[in-house]
mmCIF file of C-alpha atoms and ligand atoms in Angstrom:
data_model
loop_
_atom_site.group_PDB
_atom_site.id
_atom_site.type_symbol
_atom_site.label_atom_id
_atom_site.label_comp_id
_atom_site.label_asym_id
_atom_site.label_seq_id
_atom_site.Cartn_x
_atom_site.Cartn_y
_atom_site.Cartn_z
ATOM 1 C CA MET A 1 -0.106 -0.035 0.100
ATOM 2 C CA ASN A 2 2.000 2.947 -1.349
ATOM 3 C CA GLY A 3 2.144 5.770 1.513
ATOM 4 C CA TYR A 4 -0.262 4.308 3.466
ATOM 5 C CA SER A 5 0.440 1.574 5.828
ATOM 6 C CA ARG A 6 -1.912 -1.288 6.389
ATOM 7 C CA ARG A 7 -1.973 -0.626 10.098
ATOM 8 C CA ASP A 8 -2.879 2.665 9.780
ATOM 9 C CA PHE A 9 -5.500 1.447 7.230
ATOM 10 C CA VAL A 10 -6.959 -1.278 9.425
ATOM 11 C CA LYS A 11 -6.927 1.651 12.429
ATOM 12 C CA SER A 12 -8.649 4.236 10.505
ATOM 13 C CA GLY A 13 -11.209 1.859 8.812
ATOM 14 C CA GLY A 14 -11.872 0.178 12.584
ATOM 15 C CA ALA A 15 -12.553 3.582 13.618
ATOM 16 C CA LEU A 16 -15.370 3.958 10.786
ATOM 17 C CA LEU A 17 -16.426 0.062 11.022
ATOM 18 C CA ALA A 18 -17.826 1.515 14.501
ATOM 19 C CA LEU A 19 -20.061 3.408 13.256
ATOM 20 C CA SER A 20 -21.224 1.060 10.912
ATOM 21 C CA SER A 21 -25.165 1.675 10.544
ATOM 22 C CA LEU A 22 -24.384 4.852 9.263
ATOM 23 C CA PRO A 23 -25.734 5.529 5.466
ATOM 24 C CA LEU A 24 -22.810 7.813 4.114
ATOM 25 C CA SER A 25 -19.629 6.973 2.223
ATOM 26 C CA MET A 26 -16.670 7.734 4.064
ATOM 27 C CA VAL A 27 -14.000 8.169 1.251
ATOM 28 C CA GLU A 28 -10.376 8.283 2.015
ATOM 29 C CA LEU A 29 -7.810 9.752 -0.404
ATOM 30 C CA ALA A 30 -3.978 8.848 0.238
ATOM 31 C CA PHE A 31 -2.095 10.140 -3.186
ATOM 32 C CA GLY A 32 1.429 10.380 -3.066
ATOM 33 C CA LYS A 33 3.869 9.846 -0.423
ATOM 34 C CA GLY A 34 3.762 10.731 2.895
ATOM 35 C CA ASP A 35 1.248 11.882 5.208
ATOM 36 C CA ALA A 36 0.729 15.451 3.241
ATOM 37 C CA GLN A 37 -1.383 14.090 0.764
ATOM 38 C CA ARG A 38 -3.730 12.061 2.583
ATOM 39 C CA PHE A 39 -7.142 13.085 3.815
ATOM 40 C CA THR A 40 -10.647 11.883 3.915
ATOM 41 C CA PHE A 41 -14.305 12.914 2.835
ATOM 42 C CA ALA A 42 -17.585 11.528 3.284
ATOM 43 C CA TYR A 43 -20.083 10.987 0.785
ATOM 44 C CA ILE A 44 -23.916 11.086 1.332
ATOM 45 C CA SER A 45 -26.197 11.059 -1.454
ATOM 46 C CA ASP A 46 -30.087 10.207 -2.445
ATOM 47 C CA SER A 47 -32.117 11.559 0.464
ATOM 48 C CA HIS A 48 -35.430 11.963 -1.687
ATOM 49 C CA ILE A 49 -37.178 14.666 0.607
ATOM 50 C CA THR A 50 -40.695 14.125 0.314
ATOM 51 C CA GLN A 51 -43.314 16.789 1.576
ATOM 52 C CA ILE A 52 -46.422 15.808 2.297
ATOM 53 C CA LYS A 53 -48.020 19.130 3.390
ATOM 54 C CA GLY A 54 -46.496 22.294 4.480
ATOM 55 C CA ARG A 55 -44.049 21.366 7.185
ATOM 56 C CA GLU A 56 -44.977 17.430 7.426
ATOM 57 C CA PHE A 57 -42.435 15.720 5.309
ATOM 58 C CA VAL A 58 -42.079 11.634 4.836
ATOM 59 C CA ARG A 59 -40.663 10.621 8.025
ATOM 60 C CA ASN A 60 -38.475 7.691 6.763
ATOM 61 C CA TRP A 61 -36.434 9.814 4.362
ATOM 62 C CA ASP A 62 -35.777 12.705 6.608
ATOM 63 C CA ARG A 63 -34.422 9.706 9.353
ATOM 64 C CA GLY A 64 -31.884 8.502 6.584
ATOM 65 C CA LEU A 65 -30.257 12.092 6.301
ATOM 66 C CA ILE A 66 -30.401 13.142 9.816
ATOM 67 C CA ARG A 67 -28.764 9.805 10.792
ATOM 68 C CA ALA A 68 -25.998 10.301 7.978
ATOM 69 C CA VAL A 69 -25.423 14.254 8.989
ATOM 70 C CA THR A 70 -25.417 12.965 13.054
ATOM 71 C CA GLU A 71 -22.549 10.353 12.050
ATOM 72 C CA ALA A 72 -20.635 11.844 9.830
ATOM 73 C CA ASN A 73 -19.802 14.606 11.789
ATOM 74 C CA LEU A 74 -18.697 12.034 14.691
ATOM 75 C CA LEU A 75 -16.047 10.606 11.859
ATOM 76 C CA ASP A 76 -12.809 10.527 13.239
ATOM 77 C CA PRO A 77 -10.390 11.002 11.548
ATOM 78 C CA ARG A 78 -12.708 14.442 10.447
ATOM 79 C CA PRO A 79 -13.126 14.491 6.869
ATOM 80 C CA ASP A 80 -11.836 17.464 5.189
ATOM 81 C CA PHE A 81 -15.088 18.021 3.623
ATOM 82 C CA PHE A 82 -18.551 16.281 2.687
ATOM 83 C CA PHE A 83 -19.926 15.614 -0.550
ATOM 84 C CA TYR A 84 -23.514 14.877 -1.290
ATOM 85 C CA GLY A 85 -24.462 12.901 -4.468
ATOM 86 C CA GLY A 86 -27.575 14.528 -5.973
ATOM 87 C CA ASP A 87 -31.935 13.942 -5.295
ATOM 88 C CA ILE A 88 -31.842 15.931 -2.409
ATOM 89 C CA ALA A 89 -35.834 16.815 -3.162
ATOM 90 C CA GLN A 90 -38.247 13.760 -4.349
ATOM 91 C CA LEU A 91 -39.989 16.437 -6.541
ATOM 92 C CA GLY A 92 -37.826 19.343 -6.926
ATOM 93 C CA LYS A 93 -40.070 21.767 -4.589
ATOM 94 C CA ARG A 94 -38.247 24.471 -2.618
ATOM 95 C CA ALA A 95 -39.581 23.169 0.445
ATOM 96 C CA GLU A 96 -37.926 19.811 -0.231
ATOM 97 C CA ILE A 97 -34.725 21.341 -0.967
ATOM 98 C CA ASP A 98 -35.024 23.678 1.850
ATOM 99 C CA HIS A 99 -35.858 21.235 4.478
ATOM 100 C CA GLY A 100 -33.211 19.115 2.976
ATOM 101 C CA LEU A 101 -30.192 21.669 3.011
ATOM 102 C CA ASP A 102 -31.248 22.481 6.853
ATOM 103 C CA ILE A 103 -30.825 19.176 8.065
ATOM 104 C CA LEU A 104 -27.358 18.917 5.933
ATOM 105 C CA SER A 105 -26.382 22.547 7.407
ATOM 106 C CA ALA A 106 -25.770 20.654 10.454
ATOM 107 C CA LEU A 107 -22.818 19.019 8.568
ATOM 108 C CA ARG A 108 -19.558 20.826 10.317
ATOM 109 C CA GLY A 109 -16.988 21.435 7.169
ATOM 110 C CA GLN A 110 -17.487 22.749 4.035
ATOM 111 C CA THR A 111 -20.065 20.378 1.296
ATOM 112 C CA HIS A 112 -19.747 20.328 -2.325
ATOM 113 C CA TYR A 113 -23.109 19.292 -4.216
ATOM 114 C CA VAL A 114 -24.210 17.464 -7.712
ATOM 115 C CA ILE A 115 -27.445 18.145 -8.826
ATOM 116 C CA GLY A 116 -29.571 14.883 -9.304
ATOM 117 C CA GLU A 117 -32.857 14.832 -11.625
ATOM 118 C CA HIS A 118 -35.289 15.045 -8.523
ATOM 119 C CA ASP A 119 -33.649 18.488 -7.890
ATOM 120 C CA TYR A 120 -33.469 19.969 -11.941
ATOM 121 C CA TYR A 121 -36.894 18.901 -13.258
ATOM 122 C CA LEU A 122 -39.513 20.830 -11.737
ATOM 123 C CA ASP A 123 -37.809 24.527 -12.252
ATOM 124 C CA LEU A 124 -34.722 23.249 -14.160
ATOM 125 C CA GLY A 125 -32.250 24.001 -11.424
ATOM 126 C CA ASP A 126 -33.181 27.234 -10.727
ATOM 127 C CA TYR A 127 -33.783 26.977 -7.011
ATOM 128 C CA TRP A 128 -31.081 24.683 -6.298
ATOM 129 C CA ARG A 129 -28.420 26.765 -8.577
ATOM 130 C CA LYS A 130 -29.412 29.647 -6.586
ATOM 131 C CA GLN A 131 -29.036 27.786 -3.052
ATOM 132 C CA LEU A 132 -25.947 26.151 -4.012
ATOM 133 C CA GLY A 133 -24.289 27.922 -6.739
ATOM 134 C CA PRO A 134 -23.031 26.296 -10.360
ATOM 135 C CA ASP A 135 -24.101 22.900 -11.229
ATOM 136 C CA HIS A 136 -21.032 22.492 -12.752
ATOM 137 C CA TYR A 137 -17.643 23.285 -11.439
ATOM 138 C CA SER A 138 -14.148 22.276 -10.429
ATOM 139 C CA PHE A 139 -11.840 22.362 -7.212
ATOM 140 C CA ASP A 140 -8.563 21.268 -6.126
ATOM 141 C CA HIS A 141 -7.758 19.773 -2.720
ATOM 142 C CA LYS A 142 -4.441 18.386 -1.642
ATOM 143 C CA GLY A 143 -3.073 17.393 -5.296
ATOM 144 C CA VAL A 144 -6.309 15.923 -6.438
ATOM 145 C CA HIS A 145 -8.229 17.617 -9.116
ATOM 146 C CA PHE A 146 -12.102 16.994 -7.881
ATOM 147 C CA VAL A 147 -14.833 17.812 -11.137
ATOM 148 C CA VAL A 148 -18.399 17.896 -10.503
ATOM 149 C CA LEU A 149 -20.899 17.550 -13.709
ATOM 150 C CA ASN A 150 -24.562 17.967 -13.921
ATOM 151 C CA SER A 151 -24.867 14.380 -16.054
ATOM 152 C CA ILE A 152 -28.755 14.567 -16.006
ATOM 153 C CA LEU A 153 -29.286 16.824 -18.383
ATOM 154 C CA THR A 154 -31.748 16.004 -21.785
ATOM 155 C CA TYR A 155 -32.764 16.984 -25.268
ATOM 156 C CA ASP A 156 -34.044 20.546 -25.599
ATOM 157 C CA HIS A 157 -37.109 19.442 -26.799
ATOM 158 C CA TRP A 158 -38.074 17.064 -24.232
ATOM 159 C CA THR A 159 -37.254 19.374 -21.751
ATOM 160 C CA HIS A 160 -39.165 22.196 -23.391
ATOM 161 C CA ASP A 161 -41.569 21.239 -25.637
ATOM 162 C CA ARG A 162 -43.706 18.631 -24.269
ATOM 163 C CA TRP A 163 -45.158 19.448 -21.257
ATOM 164 C CA GLY A 164 -47.677 21.714 -19.717
ATOM 165 C CA SER A 165 -45.540 22.445 -16.681
ATOM 166 C CA GLY A 166 -42.978 21.789 -14.663
ATOM 167 C CA GLU A 167 -44.712 19.825 -11.926
ATOM 168 C CA GLU A 168 -45.877 17.279 -15.103
ATOM 169 C CA ARG A 169 -42.282 17.388 -16.390
ATOM 170 C CA MET A 170 -40.927 16.456 -12.906
ATOM 171 C CA GLN A 171 -43.373 13.540 -12.548
ATOM 172 C CA GLN A 172 -42.567 12.333 -16.139
ATOM 173 C CA MET A 173 -38.571 12.167 -15.146
ATOM 174 C CA ALA A 174 -38.979 10.641 -11.686
ATOM 175 C CA ARG A 175 -40.646 7.461 -12.946
ATOM 176 C CA LEU A 176 -38.878 4.184 -13.828
ATOM 177 C CA ASP A 177 -39.435 2.107 -17.093
ATOM 178 C CA ASN A 178 -41.475 5.248 -18.080
ATOM 179 C CA PRO A 179 -41.866 5.529 -22.077
ATOM 180 C CA GLN A 180 -41.807 9.418 -21.796
ATOM 181 C CA GLY A 181 -38.979 9.717 -20.085
ATOM 182 C CA SER A 182 -35.475 10.549 -22.266
ATOM 183 C CA PRO A 183 -32.046 9.886 -21.490
ATOM 184 C CA PHE A 184 -29.662 11.732 -19.422
ATOM 185 C CA MET A 185 -26.686 13.273 -20.970
ATOM 186 C CA VAL A 186 -23.767 15.599 -19.733
ATOM 187 C CA GLY A 187 -24.240 17.355 -22.965
ATOM 188 C CA GLU A 188 -22.101 19.216 -25.668
ATOM 189 C CA ALA A 189 -21.523 22.582 -23.652
ATOM 190 C CA GLN A 190 -20.153 20.787 -20.203
ATOM 191 C CA ARG A 191 -18.182 18.693 -22.281
ATOM 192 C CA LYS A 192 -16.314 21.459 -24.232
ATOM 193 C CA TRP A 193 -16.182 22.997 -20.603
ATOM 194 C CA LEU A 194 -14.555 20.199 -19.013
ATOM 195 C CA GLN A 195 -11.963 19.967 -21.816
ATOM 196 C CA GLN A 196 -10.936 23.332 -21.032
ATOM 197 C CA ASP A 197 -10.987 22.534 -17.374
ATOM 198 C CA LEU A 198 -8.607 19.656 -17.802
ATOM 199 C CA SER A 199 -6.653 20.803 -20.228
ATOM 200 C CA LYS A 200 -5.069 22.720 -17.224
ATOM 201 C CA VAL A 201 -4.467 19.669 -14.898
ATOM 202 C CA SER A 202 -1.442 17.670 -15.319
ATOM 203 C CA ARG A 203 -1.839 14.184 -16.957
ATOM 204 C CA ASP A 204 -0.654 12.214 -13.377
ATOM 205 C CA THR A 205 -2.768 14.631 -11.064
ATOM 206 C CA PRO A 206 -5.194 12.140 -9.576
ATOM 207 C CA LEU A 207 -8.811 12.970 -10.757
ATOM 208 C CA VAL A 208 -12.002 12.135 -8.991
ATOM 209 C CA VAL A 209 -15.268 13.139 -11.147
ATOM 210 C CA PHE A 210 -18.433 13.269 -9.299
ATOM 211 C CA SER A 211 -21.908 12.716 -11.664
ATOM 212 C CA HIS A 212 -25.148 11.901 -10.570
ATOM 213 C CA SER A 213 -26.100 9.516 -12.867
ATOM 214 C CA PRO A 214 -23.222 6.827 -13.730
ATOM 215 C CA LEU A 215 -21.029 7.973 -16.338
ATOM 216 C CA GLN A 216 -21.678 4.335 -18.134
ATOM 217 C CA LYS A 217 -24.343 2.615 -19.775
ATOM 218 C CA ILE A 218 -26.051 0.398 -17.517
ATOM 219 C CA TYR A 219 -29.990 -0.013 -17.910
ATOM 220 C CA LYS A 220 -31.218 2.809 -20.233
ATOM 221 C CA GLY A 221 -35.006 1.898 -19.171
ATOM 222 C CA TRP A 222 -34.192 3.264 -15.184
ATOM 223 C CA ASN A 223 -31.827 6.085 -16.534
ATOM 224 C CA PHE A 224 -29.077 3.757 -15.120
ATOM 225 C CA TRP A 225 -27.386 5.413 -18.236
ATOM 226 C CA THR A 226 -25.804 8.613 -19.259
ATOM 227 C CA ASP A 227 -26.023 8.988 -23.180
ATOM 228 C CA ASP A 228 -22.907 10.620 -23.985
ATOM 229 C CA ALA A 229 -20.765 8.422 -21.402
ATOM 230 C CA GLU A 230 -18.134 7.451 -24.172
ATOM 231 C CA GLN A 231 -17.570 11.247 -24.995
ATOM 232 C CA VAL A 232 -17.058 11.892 -21.350
ATOM 233 C CA GLN A 233 -14.974 8.834 -20.694
ATOM 234 C CA ALA A 234 -12.699 10.261 -23.548
ATOM 235 C CA LEU A 235 -11.847 13.362 -22.113
ATOM 236 C CA LEU A 236 -10.847 11.631 -18.890
ATOM 237 C CA GLU A 237 -8.915 8.802 -21.142
ATOM 238 C CA PRO A 238 -5.187 10.378 -21.107
ATOM 239 C CA PHE A 239 -5.271 10.763 -17.094
ATOM 240 C CA ALA A 240 -3.320 8.293 -15.184
ATOM 241 C CA LYS A 241 -5.577 8.234 -12.244
ATOM 242 C CA VAL A 242 -9.234 8.184 -12.750
ATOM 243 C CA THR A 243 -12.403 7.633 -10.267
ATOM 244 C CA VAL A 244 -15.788 8.161 -10.903
ATOM 245 C CA LEU A 245 -17.980 8.557 -8.011
ATOM 246 C CA TYR A 246 -21.929 8.806 -8.447
ATOM 247 C CA GLY A 247 -25.197 8.633 -6.927
ATOM 248 C CA HIS A 248 -28.271 7.937 -8.505
ATOM 249 C CA VAL A 249 -28.703 4.120 -8.492
ATOM 250 C CA HIS A 250 -29.069 3.289 -4.886
ATOM 251 C CA GLN A 251 -27.095 0.508 -4.727
ATOM 252 C CA ILE A 252 -23.379 -1.172 -5.541
ATOM 253 C CA GLN A 253 -21.721 -0.760 -8.429
ATOM 254 C CA THR A 254 -18.547 -1.458 -9.446
ATOM 255 C CA ASN A 255 -16.943 -1.442 -12.463
ATOM 256 C CA GLN A 256 -13.786 -0.488 -14.671
ATOM 257 C CA ILE A 257 -13.174 0.819 -17.748
ATOM 258 C CA GLY A 258 -10.363 1.586 -19.662
ATOM 259 C CA ASN A 259 -8.172 3.575 -16.892
ATOM 260 C CA ILE A 260 -11.619 4.448 -15.313
ATOM 261 C CA SER A 261 -12.839 2.854 -11.730
ATOM 262 C CA PHE A 262 -16.175 3.607 -10.906
ATOM 263 C CA HIS A 263 -17.951 3.530 -7.750
ATOM 264 C CA ALA A 264 -21.522 4.104 -6.987
ATOM 265 C CA ALA A 265 -22.970 4.971 -3.510
ATOM 266 C CA MET A 266 -25.598 3.895 -1.519
ATOM 267 C CA ALA A 267 -28.827 6.454 -0.889
ATOM 268 C CA THR A 268 -29.731 7.220 2.440
ATOM 269 C CA ALA A 269 -33.917 6.740 1.448
ATOM 270 C CA TRP A 270 -34.299 3.533 -0.300
ATOM 271 C CA PRO A 271 -32.079 0.955 -2.129
ATOM 272 C CA TRP A 272 -33.364 0.290 -5.694
ATOM 273 C CA PRO A 273 -32.983 -3.334 -7.208
ATOM 274 C CA TYR A 274 -30.585 -4.260 -9.288
ATOM 275 C CA PRO A 275 -31.998 -4.427 -12.693
ATOM 276 C CA ALA A 276 -30.338 -7.743 -13.665
ATOM 277 C CA THR A 277 -33.302 -8.909 -10.746
ATOM 278 C CA TYR A 278 -35.917 -6.927 -12.813
ATOM 279 C CA ARG A 279 -34.970 -8.167 -16.097
ATOM 280 C CA GLN A 280 -33.347 -11.139 -15.485
ATOM 281 C CA GLN A 281 -30.770 -10.680 -17.251
ATOM 282 C CA ALA A 282 -27.213 -10.306 -15.783
ATOM 283 C CA SER A 283 -26.054 -8.001 -18.894
ATOM 284 C CA TYR A 284 -27.887 -5.194 -17.296
ATOM 285 C CA LEU A 285 -24.959 -4.644 -14.617
ATOM 286 C CA PRO A 286 -21.207 -3.859 -15.008
ATOM 287 C CA LYS A 287 -19.638 -6.772 -14.683
ATOM 288 C CA LEU A 288 -17.781 -6.230 -11.170
ATOM 289 C CA THR A 289 -20.860 -5.508 -9.527
ATOM 290 C CA VAL A 290 -21.047 -7.421 -5.988
ATOM 291 C CA ASN A 291 -24.493 -8.398 -5.438
ATOM 292 C CA MET A 292 -25.792 -7.785 -2.450
ATOM 293 C CA ASN A 293 -28.522 -9.317 -0.420
ATOM 294 C CA ARG A 294 -31.886 -7.976 -0.130
ATOM 295 C CA ALA A 295 -33.656 -10.437 1.999
ATOM 296 C CA ASP A 296 -35.770 -8.352 4.483
ATOM 297 C CA PRO A 297 -38.183 -5.815 2.772
ATOM 298 C CA PHE A 298 -39.424 -4.794 6.124
ATOM 299 C CA PHE A 299 -36.494 -3.359 7.579
ATOM 300 C CA GLU A 300 -36.453 0.086 6.574
ATOM 301 C CA ARG A 301 -32.695 0.930 5.898
ATOM 302 C CA ASP A 302 -32.466 -2.474 3.984
ATOM 303 C CA ALA A 303 -29.852 -2.204 1.470
ATOM 304 C CA THR A 304 -28.943 1.754 2.178
ATOM 305 C CA GLY A 305 -25.465 1.816 3.704
ATOM 306 C CA TRP A 306 -22.311 3.719 3.492
ATOM 307 C CA GLN A 307 -18.804 3.167 2.112
ATOM 308 C CA PHE A 308 -15.075 3.584 3.271
ATOM 309 C CA ILE A 309 -12.952 4.163 0.527
ATOM 310 C CA ASP A 310 -8.952 4.238 0.402
ATOM 311 C CA LEU A 311 -8.448 5.525 -3.112
ATOM 312 C CA HIS A 312 -4.322 5.538 -2.098
ATOM 313 C CA SER A 313 -2.775 6.064 -5.225
ATOM 314 C CA GLY A 314 -5.528 6.544 -7.200
ATOM 315 C CA LEU A 315 -6.742 2.641 -6.646
ATOM 316 C CA ALA A 316 -9.803 2.594 -4.794
ATOM 317 C CA ASN A 317 -10.408 -0.001 -1.822
ATOM 318 C CA VAL A 318 -14.537 0.116 -0.893
ATOM 319 C CA HIS A 319 -15.951 -1.112 2.196
ATOM 320 C CA TYR A 320 -19.433 -1.417 1.755
ATOM 321 C CA THR A 321 -21.171 -0.997 4.897
ATOM 322 C CA LEU A 322 -24.909 -2.020 4.869
ATOM 323 C CA PRO A 323 -26.654 -2.324 8.443
ATOM 324 C CA GLY A 324 -28.435 -5.491 8.315
ATOM 325 C CA ASN A 325 -25.961 -7.250 5.674
ATOM 326 C CA ARG A 326 -22.433 -8.414 5.380
ATOM 327 C CA ASN A 327 -20.181 -6.035 4.451
ATOM 328 C CA ARG A 328 -18.535 -6.331 1.446
ATOM 329 C CA VAL A 329 -15.010 -5.161 0.221
ATOM 330 C CA VAL A 330 -13.977 -4.253 -3.422
ATOM 331 C CA ALA A 331 -10.505 -3.712 -3.668
ATOM 332 C CA PHE A 332 -8.300 -2.883 -6.472
ATOM 333 C CA ASP A 333 -6.515 -5.891 -7.666
ATOM 334 C CA GLU A 334 -3.620 -5.380 -9.417
ATOM 335 C CA LYS A 335 -2.951 -8.511 -11.134
ATOM 336 C CA LEU A 336 -6.390 -7.971 -12.435
ATOM 337 C CA GLY A 337 -6.210 -4.310 -12.915
ATOM 338 C CA HIS A 338 -9.560 -3.930 -12.044
ATOM 339 C CA PRO A 339 -11.661 -3.714 -8.780
ATOM 340 C CA ALA A 340 -12.515 -7.257 -7.747
ATOM 341 C CA ASP A 341 -14.130 -8.243 -4.740
ATOM 342 C CA LEU A 342 -12.124 -10.670 -2.537
ATOM 343 C CA ARG A 343 -14.736 -12.716 -0.896
ATOM 344 C CA TYR A 344 -17.562 -13.304 -3.302
ATOM 345 C CA ARG A 345 -15.525 -12.731 -6.641
ATOM 346 C CA LEU A 346 -16.479 -15.934 -7.631
ATOM 347 C CA ALA A 347 -20.242 -16.301 -8.504
ATOM 348 C CA ALA A 348 -20.944 -19.715 -6.379
ATOM 349 C CA ASN A 349 -19.807 -17.892 -3.247
ATOM 350 C CA ARG A 350 -21.890 -14.695 -3.750
ATOM 351 C CA GLU A 351 -25.641 -14.550 -1.933
ATOM 352 C CA PRO A 352 -28.566 -14.121 -4.402
ATOM 353 C CA SER A 353 -29.622 -11.084 -5.033
ATOM 354 C CA GLN A 354 -33.426 -10.709 -4.533
ATOM 355 C CA THR A 355 -35.713 -11.804 -7.448
ATOM 356 C CA HIS A 356 -38.454 -9.993 -6.497
ATOM 357 C CA TYR A 357 -38.919 -6.403 -6.254
HETATM 358 FE FE1 LIG B 401 -31.684 8.984 -6.401
HETATM 359 FE FE1 LIG B 402 -31.572 10.418 -9.392
#
């Protein structure tokens, strides 16, 4: 483990595992040699705060986010910053965004955000941007270049010409398996911006890209998909160490495409099933996905959870911690050249994922 001793890793991992029930992701970066480049950040995602009426909100979703924020503030070592992976709101309402941000304001440190489709399609992100600033940006932290993209845009004609109201548009985009829906994309303007942004970054600088939808194609029917994923990947291709972290899918996903490692975050609200369990076709998941048993639909936090991610030298070791389920570890395997599940890598060793939903 370059620049990062196994003892330290186990020590800090142990401290985090003690908080094993919190639905957030802990990301540890340890690039370069020595402690100067080492730091952590926490990742919370997909809270889907849902207004019932007035000040009344769906309690389970509130509680998922409150718990994540509370426990994130207890993390030791303290994370350098927090990241929120999108879908604060369920239907993009101001009351939902306000309520979610009110809960998130208790985080003791800087928080960066990426926009989700549930935050966007009511007013095309106006209120979100008013509260949080631009929906695509980059920043540098301790030698790592971070990029945030709005990956949930779609065709102009779908966005502007088809719907009588923002509410109707939001309802359409909020549904899975909706033939009236439209695929997500980063879009040409942002890809140009990304190209420009990356032109200032040296090729050996570790790159971490945050998007809401996966910047890879998994399952179009649920928009586990970004239409111009390959074009975005091509812009990331020249860099030696690239990690893409995303929300939206509410489940464990891991993949490697060329030089890019992909890792999904679990939600604080609810788990989506694996597309393969729905379609009964394995090809709907990245081949490196670790199956996760969801045997207890009566447990409100079933298959929600958090990740501890050690990205030393740009290679990710991901510790998935699930309340009520056995933990999973997906570690970058130097020999294979991609992340691999040490314990459940062989399909025969895996617990079957649910066959109903
Ligand atoms: Fe979501
Ligand atoms: Fe989403």
